[in-house]
Amino acid sequence: MKRHLVSTADLGRDDALLILDTAEELSQFSGRAVKKLPTLRGRTVVNLFFEDSTRTKTSFEVAEKRLSADVINFSAKGSSVSKGESLKDTALTLQAMGADAVVIRHHASGAPARLAGSDWLHGSVINAGDGTHEHPTQALLDAFTLRRHLNPGTGRDLAGRRVAIVGDILHSRVARSNVHLLTTLGAEVVFVAPPTLLPIGIETWPCEVSYDLDSVLPKVDAVMMLRVQRERMSAAFFPTEREYSRRYGLDGTRLAKLPEHAVVMHPGPMVRGMEITAEVADSPRCTVVEQVANGVSVRMAVLYLLLGGAVFADAPADAPRTTELPEAAQ
């Protein structure tokens, strides 16, 4: 990977750690009165969102503005896309306007990869979620949060840690990105879901599979709850919401089964009373709000490394290489 972030499967261990370490440095400035850095001054970043988003879109916009980039927000609703314009023509239009990077969320799996592999854009492409495929920056911020809680100051990766991802694995791009990244960082991943919410071929993925949440909880360092994505469902995947919550929901009783150091995560939006109760969502062990805050630092790191002069580990040997922040940020 040289110019784009499309999938966590493209990240080697060194690249992933570089992003996380850079995010750790950048997070130091979030508490300052003046949070802006001049790193991307004069660069234009387009947020190209074909799906509704609150956290991801806002997080990217905050990250871009803190790095002093010129930000253009593009929504499919009210644009020429609603009139039938293709992804290619939209991309060519953005290129003509001088976009240095495009952050894209699309309902079709593979759209960011198509954009990155084409000659329609000359800038970087960052995947902000494509269909049921991947959401790499969400996985990075999850790993960043896990590292802070489970390995504070003792290690850069997640070797030896065990993470349970529970819920709608079938439709989850977050689960797919996390299983790649967490295993790259040395963690063990176990998926917990009813058989109807597991994808075909999951036996080839680098993870374990369980149908029994209660047996898994005492043996993990973190549990990540996933929302049931009804908007992507065209059939009944479980009998009732009540039955699903009884078998796979995280409540106070199940929270007590976790080891004392374990944390509860959720990519959001949460459906309280379905996959997670209000008691657990409001517990000090739940990191949901912290994940949102960490997302800004992680996305700043990705933008900085792609556009700010530093390069990833597999760039050409003669490429300029630096992991130091600009002078104004030190």
mmCIF file of C-alpha atoms in Angstrom:
data_model
loop_
_atom_site.group_PDB
_atom_site.id
_atom_site.type_symbol
_atom_site.label_atom_id
_atom_site.label_comp_id
_atom_site.label_asym_id
_atom_site.label_seq_id
_atom_site.Cartn_x
_atom_site.Cartn_y
_atom_site.Cartn_z
ATOM 1 C CA MET A 1 0.000 0.000 0.000
ATOM 2 C CA LYS A 2 1.463 3.309 -1.079
ATOM 3 C CA ARG A 3 -1.261 5.852 -1.726
ATOM 4 C CA HIS A 4 -4.574 4.377 -0.590
ATOM 5 C CA LEU A 5 -6.285 2.845 2.433
ATOM 6 C CA VAL A 6 -8.926 0.504 1.060
ATOM 7 C CA SER A 7 -8.629 -2.596 3.255
ATOM 8 C CA THR A 8 -6.930 -3.577 6.501
ATOM 9 C CA ALA A 9 -5.774 -6.702 4.668
ATOM 10 C CA ASP A 10 -3.386 -4.400 2.780
ATOM 11 C CA LEU A 11 -1.696 -3.295 5.999
ATOM 12 C CA GLY A 12 1.367 -5.117 7.262
ATOM 13 C CA ARG A 13 2.275 -5.086 10.935
ATOM 14 C CA ASP A 14 4.744 -2.228 10.484
ATOM 15 C CA ASP A 15 2.229 -0.096 8.599
ATOM 16 C CA ALA A 16 -0.492 -0.693 11.200
ATOM 17 C CA LEU A 17 1.845 0.161 14.072
ATOM 18 C CA LEU A 18 3.041 3.283 12.245
ATOM 19 C CA ILE A 19 -0.550 4.513 12.001
ATOM 20 C CA LEU A 20 -1.292 3.714 15.652
ATOM 21 C CA ASP A 21 1.932 5.291 16.911
ATOM 22 C CA THR A 22 1.318 8.428 14.836
ATOM 23 C CA ALA A 23 -2.250 8.613 16.162
ATOM 24 C CA GLU A 24 -0.864 8.393 19.709
ATOM 25 C CA GLU A 25 1.339 11.420 19.059
ATOM 26 C CA LEU A 26 -1.444 13.396 17.411
ATOM 27 C CA SER A 27 -3.873 12.630 20.241
ATOM 28 C CA GLN A 28 -1.748 14.783 22.544
ATOM 29 C CA PHE A 29 -3.043 17.904 20.795
ATOM 30 C CA SER A 30 -6.764 17.166 21.197
ATOM 31 C CA GLY A 31 -6.779 18.691 24.681
ATOM 32 C CA ARG A 32 -5.080 21.925 23.672
ATOM 33 C CA ALA A 33 -6.849 25.231 23.146
ATOM 34 C CA VAL A 34 -5.501 25.455 19.595
ATOM 35 C CA LYS A 35 -5.859 22.026 18.013
ATOM 36 C CA LYS A 36 -4.991 22.842 14.393
ATOM 37 C CA LEU A 37 -1.757 21.786 12.726
ATOM 38 C CA PRO A 38 -0.484 23.180 9.385
ATOM 39 C CA THR A 39 0.342 19.749 7.944
ATOM 40 C CA LEU A 40 -2.203 19.669 5.096
ATOM 41 C CA ARG A 41 -2.480 23.377 4.405
ATOM 42 C CA GLY A 42 -3.233 23.834 0.708
ATOM 43 C CA ARG A 43 -4.413 20.224 0.260
ATOM 44 C CA THR A 44 -8.003 19.494 -0.759
ATOM 45 C CA VAL A 45 -9.843 16.515 0.735
ATOM 46 C CA VAL A 46 -13.288 15.484 -0.513
ATOM 47 C CA ASN A 47 -15.680 13.522 1.690
ATOM 48 C CA LEU A 48 -17.687 11.523 -0.853
ATOM 49 C CA PHE A 49 -20.563 9.855 0.990
ATOM 50 C CA PHE A 50 -23.155 7.787 -0.852
ATOM 51 C CA GLU A 51 -24.625 6.489 2.425
ATOM 52 C CA ASP A 52 -25.876 8.258 5.534
ATOM 53 C CA SER A 53 -23.284 8.720 8.256
ATOM 54 C CA THR A 54 -22.931 10.664 11.487
ATOM 55 C CA ARG A 55 -19.834 9.508 13.369
ATOM 56 C CA THR A 56 -17.568 8.625 10.446
ATOM 57 C CA LYS A 57 -18.314 11.662 8.291
ATOM 58 C CA THR A 58 -18.040 14.097 11.191
ATOM 59 C CA SER A 59 -14.880 12.406 12.471
ATOM 60 C CA PHE A 60 -13.153 12.662 9.092
ATOM 61 C CA GLU A 61 -14.203 16.285 8.713
ATOM 62 C CA VAL A 62 -12.857 17.204 12.156
ATOM 63 C CA ALA A 63 -9.597 15.344 11.423
ATOM 64 C CA GLU A 64 -9.170 17.106 8.073
ATOM 65 C CA LYS A 65 -9.829 20.545 9.513
ATOM 66 C CA ARG A 66 -7.448 19.976 12.430
ATOM 67 C CA LEU A 67 -4.755 19.285 9.845
ATOM 68 C CA SER A 68 -5.697 22.550 8.032
ATOM 69 C CA ALA A 69 -6.912 20.834 4.841
ATOM 70 C CA ASP A 70 -9.486 22.424 2.549
ATOM 71 C CA VAL A 71 -12.573 20.232 3.011
ATOM 72 C CA ILE A 72 -15.370 19.591 0.521
ATOM 73 C CA ASN A 73 -18.370 17.575 1.695
ATOM 74 C CA PHE A 74 -20.180 15.731 -1.075
ATOM 75 C CA SER A 75 -23.458 13.910 -0.463
ATOM 76 C CA ALA A 76 -25.182 11.749 -3.058
ATOM 77 C CA LYS A 77 -28.512 13.236 -2.066
ATOM 78 C CA GLY A 78 -29.063 16.487 -3.920
ATOM 79 C CA SER A 79 -26.099 15.906 -6.248
ATOM 80 C CA SER A 80 -25.830 14.785 -9.871
ATOM 81 C CA VAL A 81 -25.631 11.199 -8.567
ATOM 82 C CA SER A 82 -29.357 11.401 -7.879
ATOM 83 C CA LYS A 83 -29.781 12.227 -11.568
ATOM 84 C CA GLY A 84 -27.921 9.105 -12.650
ATOM 85 C CA GLU A 85 -24.285 10.247 -12.776
ATOM 86 C CA SER A 86 -21.818 7.344 -12.550
ATOM 87 C CA LEU A 87 -19.021 6.919 -10.008
ATOM 88 C CA LYS A 88 -16.505 7.412 -12.837
ATOM 89 C CA ASP A 89 -17.924 10.758 -13.898
ATOM 90 C CA THR A 90 -18.150 11.919 -10.300
ATOM 91 C CA ALA A 91 -14.499 10.972 -9.767
ATOM 92 C CA LEU A 92 -13.397 12.726 -12.955
ATOM 93 C CA THR A 93 -15.219 15.848 -11.803
ATOM 94 C CA LEU A 94 -13.430 15.767 -8.448
ATOM 95 C CA GLN A 95 -10.079 15.239 -10.179
ATOM 96 C CA ALA A 96 -10.725 18.232 -12.401
ATOM 97 C CA MET A 97 -11.315 20.288 -9.250
ATOM 98 C CA GLY A 98 -7.934 19.266 -7.875
ATOM 99 C CA ALA A 99 -8.856 16.806 -5.117
ATOM 100 C CA ASP A 100 -5.745 15.496 -3.343
ATOM 101 C CA ALA A 101 -7.663 12.797 -1.486
ATOM 102 C CA VAL A 102 -11.150 11.310 -1.514
ATOM 103 C CA VAL A 103 -12.754 9.754 1.532
ATOM 104 C CA ILE A 104 -15.496 7.529 0.156
ATOM 105 C CA ARG A 105 -18.402 5.668 1.719
ATOM 106 C CA HIS A 106 -20.463 3.643 -0.732
ATOM 107 C CA HIS A 107 -23.301 1.136 -0.540
ATOM 108 C CA ALA A 108 -21.584 -1.126 -3.083
ATOM 109 C CA SER A 109 -18.803 -3.388 -1.837
ATOM 110 C CA GLY A 110 -15.645 -2.752 -3.833
ATOM 111 C CA ALA A 111 -16.402 0.831 -4.894
ATOM 112 C CA PRO A 112 -13.333 2.321 -3.105
ATOM 113 C CA ALA A 113 -11.090 -0.369 -4.617
ATOM 114 C CA ARG A 114 -12.484 0.402 -8.055
ATOM 115 C CA LEU A 115 -11.746 4.077 -7.506
ATOM 116 C CA ALA A 116 -8.233 3.407 -6.193
ATOM 117 C CA GLY A 117 -7.389 1.076 -9.065
ATOM 118 C CA SER A 118 -8.582 3.410 -11.796
ATOM 119 C CA ASP A 119 -6.943 6.405 -13.451
ATOM 120 C CA TRP A 120 -9.956 8.585 -12.691
ATOM 121 C CA LEU A 121 -8.266 10.079 -9.623
ATOM 122 C CA HIS A 122 -4.618 10.930 -9.083
ATOM 123 C CA GLY A 123 -4.951 11.449 -5.339
ATOM 124 C CA SER A 124 -5.349 9.071 -2.409
ATOM 125 C CA VAL A 125 -8.505 7.052 -1.753
ATOM 126 C CA ILE A 126 -9.580 6.287 1.810
ATOM 127 C CA ASN A 127 -12.343 3.750 2.378
ATOM 128 C CA ALA A 128 -14.889 5.026 4.901
ATOM 129 C CA GLY A 129 -17.031 1.900 4.538
ATOM 130 C CA ASP A 130 -18.190 0.025 1.444
ATOM 131 C CA GLY A 131 -21.268 -2.158 1.604
ATOM 132 C CA THR A 132 -20.616 -5.247 3.701
ATOM 133 C CA HIS A 133 -16.942 -5.320 2.703
ATOM 134 C CA GLU A 134 -14.675 -3.235 4.954
ATOM 135 C CA HIS A 135 -14.304 -0.166 7.179
ATOM 136 C CA PRO A 136 -10.546 0.117 7.801
ATOM 137 C CA THR A 137 -10.404 3.311 9.873
ATOM 138 C CA GLN A 138 -13.008 1.879 12.269
ATOM 139 C CA ALA A 139 -10.805 -1.172 12.811
ATOM 140 C CA LEU A 140 -7.782 1.080 13.350
ATOM 141 C CA LEU A 141 -9.535 3.152 15.988
ATOM 142 C CA ASP A 142 -10.762 -0.043 17.660
ATOM 143 C CA ALA A 143 -7.192 -1.364 17.776
ATOM 144 C CA PHE A 144 -5.986 1.997 19.084
ATOM 145 C CA THR A 145 -8.567 1.866 21.881
ATOM 146 C CA LEU A 146 -7.734 -1.748 22.723
ATOM 147 C CA ARG A 147 -4.021 -1.019 22.836
ATOM 148 C CA ARG A 148 -4.548 1.842 25.270
ATOM 149 C CA HIS A 149 -6.640 -0.289 27.629
ATOM 150 C CA LEU A 150 -4.925 -3.661 27.386
ATOM 151 C CA ASN A 151 -1.284 -2.744 26.740
ATOM 152 C CA PRO A 152 -0.774 0.723 28.251
ATOM 153 C CA GLY A 153 2.901 1.524 27.845
ATOM 154 C CA THR A 154 3.935 -2.148 27.735
ATOM 155 C CA GLY A 155 3.623 -3.104 24.085
ATOM 156 C CA ARG A 156 2.901 -1.770 20.641
ATOM 157 C CA ASP A 157 0.801 -4.662 19.376
ATOM 158 C CA LEU A 158 -1.973 -6.873 20.780
ATOM 159 C CA ALA A 159 -0.090 -10.173 20.947
ATOM 160 C CA GLY A 160 -1.750 -12.693 23.229
ATOM 161 C CA ARG A 161 -4.995 -10.754 23.595
ATOM 162 C CA ARG A 162 -8.355 -12.326 22.785
ATOM 163 C CA VAL A 163 -11.264 -10.354 21.336
ATOM 164 C CA ALA A 164 -14.854 -11.536 20.866
ATOM 165 C CA ILE A 165 -16.920 -9.909 18.111
ATOM 166 C CA VAL A 166 -20.608 -10.590 18.683
ATOM 167 C CA GLY A 167 -23.670 -10.154 16.508
ATOM 168 C CA ASP A 168 -24.441 -9.588 12.849
ATOM 169 C CA ILE A 169 -21.150 -10.772 11.333
ATOM 170 C CA LEU A 170 -22.789 -11.493 7.983
ATOM 171 C CA HIS A 171 -23.514 -7.853 7.154
ATOM 172 C CA SER A 172 -20.699 -6.246 9.136
ATOM 173 C CA ARG A 173 -17.832 -4.470 7.371
ATOM 174 C CA VAL A 174 -16.446 -3.657 10.830
ATOM 175 C CA ALA A 175 -16.067 -7.357 11.643
ATOM 176 C CA ARG A 176 -14.232 -8.026 8.391
ATOM 177 C CA SER A 177 -11.787 -5.160 8.876
ATOM 178 C CA ASN A 178 -11.205 -6.039 12.513
ATOM 179 C CA VAL A 179 -10.448 -9.701 11.934
ATOM 180 C CA HIS A 180 -7.705 -8.758 9.460
ATOM 181 C CA LEU A 181 -6.165 -6.001 11.563
ATOM 182 C CA LEU A 182 -6.392 -7.642 14.981
ATOM 183 C CA THR A 183 -4.783 -10.851 13.757
ATOM 184 C CA THR A 184 -2.055 -8.809 12.033
ATOM 185 C CA LEU A 185 -1.358 -7.227 15.434
ATOM 186 C CA GLY A 186 -1.171 -10.645 17.104
ATOM 187 C CA ALA A 187 -4.600 -10.875 18.732
ATOM 188 C CA GLU A 188 -6.932 -13.871 18.642
ATOM 189 C CA VAL A 189 -10.442 -13.221 17.356
ATOM 190 C CA VAL A 190 -13.585 -15.227 18.039
ATOM 191 C CA PHE A 191 -16.876 -14.516 16.276
ATOM 192 C CA VAL A 192 -20.065 -15.185 18.231
ATOM 193 C CA ALA A 193 -23.340 -15.209 16.311
ATOM 194 C CA PRO A 194 -26.269 -17.394 15.294
ATOM 195 C CA PRO A 195 -25.448 -19.571 12.255
ATOM 196 C CA THR A 196 -27.754 -17.478 10.067
ATOM 197 C CA LEU A 197 -25.666 -14.349 10.716
ATOM 198 C CA LEU A 198 -22.306 -15.868 9.760
ATOM 199 C CA PRO A 199 -21.002 -15.548 6.175
ATOM 200 C CA ILE A 200 -20.383 -18.517 3.912
ATOM 201 C CA GLY A 201 -16.735 -19.605 3.974
ATOM 202 C CA ILE A 202 -16.030 -18.224 7.434
ATOM 203 C CA GLU A 203 -14.035 -21.380 8.192
ATOM 204 C CA THR A 204 -11.280 -19.926 5.983
ATOM 205 C CA TRP A 205 -11.072 -16.697 8.017
ATOM 206 C CA PRO A 206 -8.331 -16.300 10.658
ATOM 207 C CA CYS A 207 -10.727 -16.608 13.588
ATOM 208 C CA GLU A 208 -12.666 -18.991 15.798
ATOM 209 C CA VAL A 209 -16.458 -19.293 15.685
ATOM 210 C CA SER A 210 -18.831 -19.904 18.583
ATOM 211 C CA TYR A 211 -22.601 -19.915 18.975
ATOM 212 C CA ASP A 212 -22.511 -19.667 22.777
ATOM 213 C CA LEU A 213 -21.826 -16.178 24.139
ATOM 214 C CA ASP A 214 -21.849 -17.219 27.792
ATOM 215 C CA SER A 215 -19.007 -19.696 27.326
ATOM 216 C CA VAL A 216 -16.838 -17.168 25.484
ATOM 217 C CA LEU A 217 -17.104 -14.146 27.798
ATOM 218 C CA PRO A 218 -14.904 -15.388 30.700
ATOM 219 C CA LYS A 219 -11.992 -16.025 28.316
ATOM 220 C CA VAL A 220 -11.721 -12.705 26.446
ATOM 221 C CA ASP A 221 -9.980 -9.386 27.016
ATOM 222 C CA ALA A 222 -12.575 -7.404 25.075
ATOM 223 C CA VAL A 223 -16.026 -7.934 23.625
ATOM 224 C CA MET A 224 -17.232 -5.944 20.618
ATOM 225 C CA MET A 225 -20.984 -5.843 20.139
ATOM 226 C CA LEU A 226 -22.386 -5.309 16.630
ATOM 227 C CA ARG A 227 -25.718 -3.843 15.614
ATOM 228 C CA VAL A 228 -28.168 -6.010 13.699
ATOM 229 C CA GLN A 229 -28.262 -4.286 10.293
ATOM 230 C CA ARG A 230 -31.902 -4.629 9.352
ATOM 231 C CA GLU A 231 -31.487 -2.214 6.433
ATOM 232 C CA ARG A 232 -29.306 -4.832 4.688
ATOM 233 C CA MET A 233 -31.602 -7.773 5.415
ATOM 234 C CA SER A 234 -34.062 -9.189 2.903
ATOM 235 C CA ALA A 235 -35.152 -12.187 4.993
ATOM 236 C CA ALA A 236 -35.741 -13.265 8.593
ATOM 237 C CA PHE A 237 -32.403 -14.259 10.143
ATOM 238 C CA PHE A 238 -33.728 -14.963 13.661
ATOM 239 C CA PRO A 239 -37.185 -15.586 15.176
ATOM 240 C CA THR A 240 -37.713 -12.375 17.182
ATOM 241 C CA GLU A 241 -35.736 -9.458 18.592
ATOM 242 C CA ARG A 242 -36.471 -10.731 22.074
ATOM 243 C CA GLU A 243 -35.025 -14.150 21.245
ATOM 244 C CA TYR A 244 -31.924 -12.596 19.682
ATOM 245 C CA SER A 245 -31.346 -10.347 22.680
ATOM 246 C CA ARG A 246 -31.766 -13.273 25.071
ATOM 247 C CA ARG A 247 -29.134 -15.358 23.266
ATOM 248 C CA TYR A 248 -26.677 -12.736 22.002
ATOM 249 C CA GLY A 249 -27.369 -9.492 23.882
ATOM 250 C CA LEU A 250 -24.949 -8.136 26.484
ATOM 251 C CA ASP A 251 -26.630 -7.300 29.787
ATOM 252 C CA GLY A 252 -25.442 -6.760 33.347
ATOM 253 C CA THR A 253 -25.382 -10.463 34.147
ATOM 254 C CA ARG A 254 -23.167 -11.261 31.175
ATOM 255 C CA LEU A 255 -21.001 -8.217 31.857
ATOM 256 C CA ALA A 256 -20.159 -9.724 35.244
ATOM 257 C CA LYS A 257 -18.795 -12.835 33.499
ATOM 258 C CA LEU A 258 -16.033 -10.852 31.808
ATOM 259 C CA PRO A 259 -12.576 -10.684 33.426
ATOM 260 C CA GLU A 260 -12.121 -7.539 35.515
ATOM 261 C CA HIS A 261 -9.766 -5.931 33.003
ATOM 262 C CA ALA A 262 -11.952 -6.615 29.957
ATOM 263 C CA VAL A 263 -13.666 -3.796 28.077
ATOM 264 C CA VAL A 264 -16.897 -3.520 26.077
ATOM 265 C CA MET A 265 -16.785 -1.948 22.617
ATOM 266 C CA HIS A 266 -19.326 -0.978 19.966
ATOM 267 C CA PRO A 267 -18.765 0.721 16.585
ATOM 268 C CA GLY A 268 -22.124 2.491 16.800
ATOM 269 C CA PRO A 269 -24.849 3.303 16.385
ATOM 270 C CA MET A 270 -26.033 1.266 19.361
ATOM 271 C CA VAL A 271 -29.542 -0.159 19.602
ATOM 272 C CA ARG A 272 -30.101 -0.164 23.345
ATOM 273 C CA GLY A 273 -32.177 -3.084 24.487
ATOM 274 C CA MET A 274 -31.225 -5.185 21.462
ATOM 275 C CA GLU A 275 -27.518 -6.111 21.348
ATOM 276 C CA ILE A 276 -26.632 -4.112 24.464
ATOM 277 C CA THR A 277 -28.599 -2.928 27.479
ATOM 278 C CA ALA A 278 -28.537 0.634 28.785
ATOM 279 C CA GLU A 279 -26.853 -0.634 31.941
ATOM 280 C CA VAL A 280 -23.875 -1.944 29.952
ATOM 281 C CA ALA A 281 -23.779 0.956 27.480
ATOM 282 C CA ASP A 282 -23.496 3.422 30.375
ATOM 283 C CA SER A 283 -21.000 1.298 32.303
ATOM 284 C CA PRO A 284 -17.456 2.633 32.922
ATOM 285 C CA ARG A 285 -16.214 -0.479 31.117
ATOM 286 C CA CYS A 286 -17.893 0.581 27.866
ATOM 287 C CA THR A 287 -15.539 2.489 25.543
ATOM 288 C CA VAL A 288 -18.030 3.735 22.930
ATOM 289 C CA VAL A 289 -17.505 7.461 23.540
ATOM 290 C CA GLU A 290 -13.746 6.959 23.840
ATOM 291 C CA GLN A 291 -13.759 5.173 20.471
ATOM 292 C CA VAL A 292 -15.363 8.217 18.865
ATOM 293 C CA ALA A 293 -12.682 10.507 20.313
ATOM 294 C CA ASN A 294 -9.903 8.129 19.259
ATOM 295 C CA GLY A 295 -11.356 8.018 15.759
ATOM 296 C CA VAL A 296 -10.373 11.638 15.164
ATOM 297 C CA SER A 297 -6.723 10.968 16.111
ATOM 298 C CA VAL A 298 -6.560 7.802 13.990
ATOM 299 C CA ARG A 299 -8.042 9.508 10.938
ATOM 300 C CA MET A 300 -5.666 12.433 11.395
ATOM 301 C CA ALA A 301 -2.813 9.910 11.387
ATOM 302 C CA VAL A 302 -4.044 8.240 8.182
ATOM 303 C CA LEU A 303 -4.434 11.583 6.410
ATOM 304 C CA TYR A 304 -1.059 12.786 7.640
ATOM 305 C CA LEU A 305 0.748 9.644 6.501
ATOM 306 C CA LEU A 306 -0.948 9.556 3.101
ATOM 307 C CA LEU A 307 -0.762 13.256 2.301
ATOM 308 C CA GLY A 308 1.676 14.883 4.697
ATOM 309 C CA GLY A 309 4.971 13.549 3.375
ATOM 310 C CA ALA A 310 5.502 10.308 5.324
ATOM 311 C CA VAL A 311 5.122 6.986 3.530
ATOM 312 C CA PHE A 312 4.156 3.450 4.437
ATOM 313 C CA ALA A 313 6.625 0.650 4.972
ATOM 314 C CA ASP A 314 6.276 -0.898 1.510
ATOM 315 C CA ALA A 315 6.879 2.299 -0.457
ATOM 316 C CA PRO A 316 9.846 2.366 -2.874
ATOM 317 C CA ALA A 317 13.240 2.429 -1.192
ATOM 318 C CA ASP A 318 14.089 5.812 -2.673
ATOM 319 C CA ALA A 319 10.902 7.457 -1.428
ATOM 320 C CA PRO A 320 11.300 10.180 1.223
ATOM 321 C CA ARG A 321 10.595 8.659 4.628
ATOM 322 C CA THR A 322 9.736 10.354 7.899
ATOM 323 C CA THR A 323 7.596 9.502 10.914
ATOM 324 C CA GLU A 324 8.222 12.802 12.683
ATOM 325 C CA LEU A 325 5.445 15.319 13.037
ATOM 326 C CA PRO A 326 5.934 18.816 11.617
ATOM 327 C CA GLU A 327 7.708 21.314 13.832
ATOM 328 C CA ALA A 328 4.499 23.122 14.740
ATOM 329 C CA ALA A 329 3.101 19.900 16.148
ATOM 330 C CA GLN A 330 6.028 19.016 18.381
#
